Tab-separated table of C-alpha atoms in Angstrom:
chain	number	residue	atom	x	y	z
A	1	GLU	CA	0.000	0.000	0.000
A	2	THR	CA	1.498	3.332	-1.057
A	3	LEU	CA	1.536	6.504	1.013
A	4	ALA	CA	-0.930	8.061	-1.397
A	5	GLU	CA	-3.271	5.116	-0.925
A	6	ARG	CA	-2.997	5.721	2.825
A	7	GLY	CA	-3.936	9.363	2.340
A	8	VAL	CA	-0.453	10.802	2.884
A	9	ALA	CA	1.463	13.276	0.727
A	10	ILE	CA	5.089	14.368	1.217
A	11	TYR	CA	6.500	17.791	0.319
A	12	VAL	CA	10.247	18.312	0.646
A	13	HIS	CA	12.133	21.602	0.692
A	14	PRO	CA	15.765	20.422	1.012
A	15	LYS	CA	18.513	22.630	2.364
A	16	LYS	CA	20.711	21.159	-0.361
A	17	MET	CA	19.534	19.438	-3.520
A	18	LEU	CA	19.111	15.698	-3.075
A	19	ASP	CA	20.731	12.959	-5.092
A	20	SER	CA	18.370	11.481	-7.654
A	21	GLY	CA	18.549	8.150	-5.833
A	22	SER	CA	17.292	9.579	-2.555
A	23	TYR	CA	13.948	8.233	-1.330
A	24	PHE	CA	12.751	11.831	-0.898
A	25	ALA	CA	13.935	13.116	-4.308
A	26	PRO	CA	10.541	12.592	-6.013
A	27	PHE	CA	8.882	14.731	-3.352
A	28	VAL	CA	11.066	17.837	-3.736
A	29	ILE	CA	8.885	20.843	-4.515
A	30	SER	CA	9.605	23.589	-7.009
A	31	GLY	CA	10.584	27.062	-5.909
A	32	ARG	CA	13.306	26.011	-3.488
A	33	ILE	CA	15.135	28.915	-1.817
A	34	ASP	CA	18.439	29.024	0.035
A	35	THR	CA	18.043	29.105	3.806
A	36	LYS	CA	20.239	30.092	6.744
A	37	TYR	CA	19.973	29.288	10.426
A	38	GLY	CA	17.798	31.778	12.315
A	39	ASP	CA	17.051	33.735	9.126
A	40	ILE	CA	13.745	34.941	7.638
A	41	SER	CA	14.499	32.586	4.733
A	42	LEU	CA	13.236	29.738	6.944
A	43	VAL	CA	9.820	31.379	7.069
A	44	ARG	CA	9.831	31.886	3.324
A	45	ALA	CA	10.786	28.242	2.758
A	46	THR	CA	7.914	27.138	4.977
A	47	ILE	CA	5.514	29.321	3.001
A	48	VAL	CA	6.742	27.655	-0.202
A	49	LEU	CA	5.950	24.273	1.347
A	50	LEU	CA	2.509	25.396	2.456
A	51	ARG	CA	1.769	26.745	-1.017
A	52	ALA	CA	2.632	23.344	-2.484
A	53	ALA	CA	0.284	21.690	-0.022
A	54	TYR	CA	-2.393	24.319	-0.703
A	55	ALA	CA	-2.263	23.662	-4.444
A	56	ALA	CA	-2.501	19.884	-4.083
A	57	GLN	CA	-5.540	17.824	-4.967
A	58	PRO	CA	-7.117	16.160	-3.148
A	59	ARG	CA	-7.096	18.816	-0.443
A	60	ASN	CA	-4.814	18.286	2.557
A	61	ASP	CA	-6.704	18.265	5.860
A	62	PHE	CA	-3.506	18.875	7.835
A	63	VAL	CA	0.140	19.659	7.106
A	64	VAL	CA	2.805	18.583	9.605
A	65	LEU	CA	6.112	20.437	9.543
A	66	VAL	CA	9.076	18.180	10.353
A	67	SER	CA	12.796	18.211	9.583
A	68	ASP	CA	15.204	15.529	8.416
A	69	SER	CA	16.329	15.165	12.039
A	70	CYS	CA	12.847	14.143	13.260
A	71	ILE	CA	11.506	10.622	13.786
A	72	PRO	CA	7.897	9.603	14.489
A	73	LEU	CA	7.017	8.317	17.938
A	74	TRP	CA	3.852	6.536	16.824
A	75	THR	CA	2.563	4.624	13.843
A	76	LEU	CA	1.011	6.563	11.001
A	77	GLU	CA	-2.447	5.481	12.091
A	78	VAL	CA	-2.006	6.663	15.689
A	79	THR	CA	-0.376	9.925	14.579
A	80	ARG	CA	-3.145	10.681	12.109
A	81	ALA	CA	-5.874	9.877	14.648
A	82	THR	CA	-4.260	12.156	17.240
A	83	ILE	CA	-4.014	15.035	14.784
A	84	ALA	CA	-7.634	14.530	13.693
A	85	ASP	CA	-8.793	14.447	17.319
A	86	ARG	CA	-7.178	17.825	17.959
A	87	GLY	CA	-8.831	19.096	14.809
A	88	LYS	CA	-6.968	22.396	14.665
A	89	THR	CA	-3.530	23.893	14.117
A	90	SER	CA	-1.306	22.704	16.989
A	91	PHE	CA	1.594	24.439	18.726
A	92	THR	CA	3.581	22.659	21.431
A	93	PHE	CA	3.382	25.827	23.514
A	94	ILE	CA	2.556	29.509	23.036
A	95	ARG	CA	4.348	32.163	25.074
A	96	LYS	CA	4.691	35.899	24.949
A	97	ASN	CA	7.993	36.769	23.327
A	98	PRO	CA	10.709	36.894	26.027
A	99	PHE	CA	13.372	38.198	23.627
A	100	THR	CA	13.082	41.992	23.464
A	101	PHE	CA	15.878	42.285	20.887
A	102	ARG	CA	13.955	40.110	18.425
A	103	HIS	CA	10.905	42.394	18.518
A	104	GLU	CA	12.973	45.566	18.359
A	105	ALA	CA	14.624	44.376	15.134
A	106	LEU	CA	11.300	44.029	13.286
A	107	VAL	CA	10.484	46.378	10.409
A	108	ASP	CA	6.885	46.891	11.596
A	109	ARG	CA	6.819	46.401	15.354
A	110	ARG	CA	3.233	47.605	15.697
A	111	PHE	CA	1.965	44.943	13.289
A	112	TRP	CA	3.769	42.230	15.277
A	113	THR	CA	2.449	43.322	18.686
A	114	PRO	CA	1.834	41.229	20.635
A	115	TYR	CA	4.701	39.041	19.394
A	116	TRP	CA	4.277	35.372	20.306
A	117	LEU	CA	6.758	32.504	20.567
A	118	ALA	CA	6.284	28.825	19.717
A	119	PRO	CA	8.456	26.001	18.349
A	120	GLN	CA	8.494	26.094	14.566
A	121	TRP	CA	7.477	22.413	14.325
A	122	THR	CA	3.772	22.945	13.816
A	123	ILE	CA	0.699	21.040	12.685
A	124	PHE	CA	-1.303	23.276	10.338
A	125	ASP	CA	-4.993	22.663	9.681
A	126	SER	CA	-6.510	23.472	6.288
A	127	THR	CA	-7.638	26.923	7.439
A	128	ALA	CA	-4.082	27.823	8.418
A	129	VAL	CA	-2.636	26.345	5.231
A	130	ASP	CA	-5.027	28.438	3.157
A	131	PHE	CA	-4.192	31.593	5.124
A	132	PHE	CA	-0.410	31.238	5.074
A	133	ALA	CA	-0.318	30.136	1.429
A	134	THR	CA	-2.280	33.191	0.291
A	135	HIS	CA	-0.861	35.842	2.641
A	136	ASP	CA	2.803	36.833	2.951
A	137	PHE	CA	3.770	39.211	5.754
A	138	THR	CA	7.507	38.582	5.671
A	139	GLY	CA	8.110	42.124	4.413
A	140	LYS	CA	6.818	43.392	7.758
A	141	ILE	CA	9.533	41.381	9.544
A	142	GLY	CA	12.590	42.304	7.523
A	143	HIS	CA	15.984	40.622	7.591
A	144	GLU	CA	17.428	41.727	10.920
A	145	THR	CA	15.395	39.827	13.513
A	146	PHE	CA	16.548	36.396	14.680
A	147	ALA	CA	14.527	33.157	14.533
A	148	ALA	CA	11.464	34.631	12.865
A	149	ASP	CA	10.230	31.079	12.231
A	150	GLU	CA	9.608	30.756	15.982
A	151	HIS	CA	7.286	33.773	15.864
A	152	TYR	CA	5.761	34.325	12.426
A	153	PHE	CA	3.169	31.556	12.264
A	154	VAL	CA	2.112	31.540	15.894
A	155	THR	CA	1.816	35.341	16.065
A	156	LEU	CA	-0.408	35.436	13.020
A	157	ALA	CA	-2.450	32.455	14.225
A	158	VAL	CA	-3.120	34.123	17.569
A	159	ASN	CA	-3.526	37.718	16.409
A	160	GLU	CA	-5.668	36.799	13.390
A	161	ASN	CA	-7.794	34.402	15.463
A	162	LEU	CA	-7.023	31.340	13.379
A	163	PRO	CA	-8.335	28.182	15.091
A	164	HIS	CA	-5.522	26.579	17.092
A	165	VAL	CA	-4.768	24.504	20.165
A	166	VAL	CA	-1.771	23.937	22.385
A	167	GLY	CA	-0.586	20.345	22.346
A	168	PRO	CA	2.716	18.469	22.161
A	169	VAL	CA	4.004	18.092	18.611
A	170	THR	CA	7.786	17.549	18.407
A	171	PHE	CA	10.060	16.894	21.376
A	172	ALA	CA	13.479	18.536	21.551
A	173	ASN	CA	15.843	18.298	24.512
A	174	PHE	CA	17.148	21.719	25.564
A	175	LYS	CA	18.233	20.513	29.017
A	176	GLU	CA	21.101	18.217	28.025
A	177	PRO	CA	23.870	19.214	25.603
A	178	SER	CA	24.792	17.319	22.451
A	179	PRO	CA	28.067	15.463	21.993
A	180	ALA	CA	30.845	17.939	21.230
A	181	ILE	CA	30.824	17.382	17.455
A	182	TYR	CA	27.268	18.741	17.143
A	183	LYS	CA	25.551	22.031	17.830
A	184	LYS	CA	25.088	22.207	21.610
A	185	PHE	CA	21.286	22.612	21.777
A	186	PRO	CA	18.885	21.022	21.276
A	187	ARG	CA	20.589	17.738	22.012
A	188	THR	CA	21.530	15.564	19.040
A	189	TYR	CA	21.230	11.869	19.853
A	190	GLU	CA	23.656	9.275	18.522
A	191	GLU	CA	21.752	6.538	20.331
A	192	ILE	CA	18.160	6.383	21.521
A	193	THR	CA	17.002	3.832	24.063
A	194	PRO	CA	13.506	2.794	25.189
A	195	GLU	CA	14.171	4.683	28.428
A	196	ILE	CA	14.554	7.893	26.404
A	197	LEU	CA	11.483	7.286	24.243
A	198	GLN	CA	9.024	6.182	26.898
A	199	PRO	CA	8.637	9.413	28.920
A	200	VAL	CA	8.462	11.487	25.734
A	201	ARG	CA	5.670	9.306	24.381
A	202	GLN	CA	3.868	9.465	27.713
A	203	LYS	CA	3.780	13.261	27.414
A	204	GLY	CA	1.918	12.912	24.134
A	205	PHE	CA	4.571	14.102	21.691
A	206	LEU	CA	4.170	12.875	18.118
A	207	PHE	CA	7.747	13.347	16.882
A	208	PHE	CA	11.253	13.338	18.362
A	209	ARG	CA	14.401	15.245	17.405
A	210	LYS	CA	17.318	15.515	16.870
A	211	VAL	CA	18.663	12.378	15.247
A	212	VAL	CA	21.401	11.897	12.664
A	213	PRO	CA	21.592	9.306	9.847
A	214	ASN	CA	23.597	6.859	11.961
A	215	THR	CA	21.576	7.238	15.178
A	216	LYS	CA	21.034	3.859	16.850
A	217	LEU	CA	17.352	3.114	17.459
A	218	PRO	CA	15.716	0.288	19.442
A	219	PRO	CA	14.823	-2.671	17.201
A	220	THR	CA	11.352	-2.919	18.687
A	221	TYR	CA	10.785	0.778	18.020
A	222	LEU	CA	11.536	0.096	14.353
A	223	ALA	CA	9.211	-2.932	14.426
A	224	TYR	CA	6.458	-0.841	16.002
A	225	ILE	CA	6.756	1.990	13.467
A	226	ALA	CA	6.688	-0.599	10.673
A	227	GLY	CA	3.480	-2.012	12.126
A	228	ASN	CA	4.998	-5.316	13.224
A	229	SER	CA	4.647	-4.763	16.962
A	230	SER	CA	2.530	-2.837	19.463
A	231	GLN	CA	5.463	-2.289	21.811
A	232	VAL	CA	8.385	0.145	21.884
A	233	HIS	CA	11.160	-1.445	23.947
A	234	ALA	CA	14.578	-3.171	23.674
A	235	SER	CA	18.154	-2.402	22.736
A	236	ALA	CA	19.530	-0.214	19.963
A	237	GLU	CA	20.495	-0.777	16.360
A	238	THR	CA	21.643	1.520	13.579
A	239	HIS	CA	19.048	3.701	11.840
């Protein structure tokens, strides 16, 4: 059974162009733009993705934003049911912006007041996809503010009264540092054990980051995600 037959579509905006043999190569969208860490280009790239989803037929009920360092914590069926039960755009949390310097660097501070903060890993419902695909307010942000992707979508969702809920989407560990060869935060995992996964799943998160291509994952986690087991336990093997 293909992903399409299971009602799933994939849209990929790669940081670098993929090799033709990559599994994700057929899903790369047109209109790719270069992106930089913490830059407004990340917002623009997300808008390009949402426009691809907006133009698709049949219509997408929800769009889930994930990165290549994310893994699912549940089967497709459980993930889809959870998203449908929430029924609205989901942010892991919503907070008033604690970073004064980010707001002060905006081109149009009045437009972005109040300025909200949320993780960029968002579940968008069809109302939000339609709104963000057909409206572009990046010119009111400018190029000087940092991490606009943590503010743009949540601020507009709240201030424009788009339907949304607060609920765990993607887990990231900002309490423990990564091994020295990686960016310090959030933690990059070279090995994931059942003891790491279990409490994250119990909190209701749908995805987990950050992993790398050679991250070791529990064999029974892989069996569960593949639909061959109802359990997520055991020792690690290479992903």
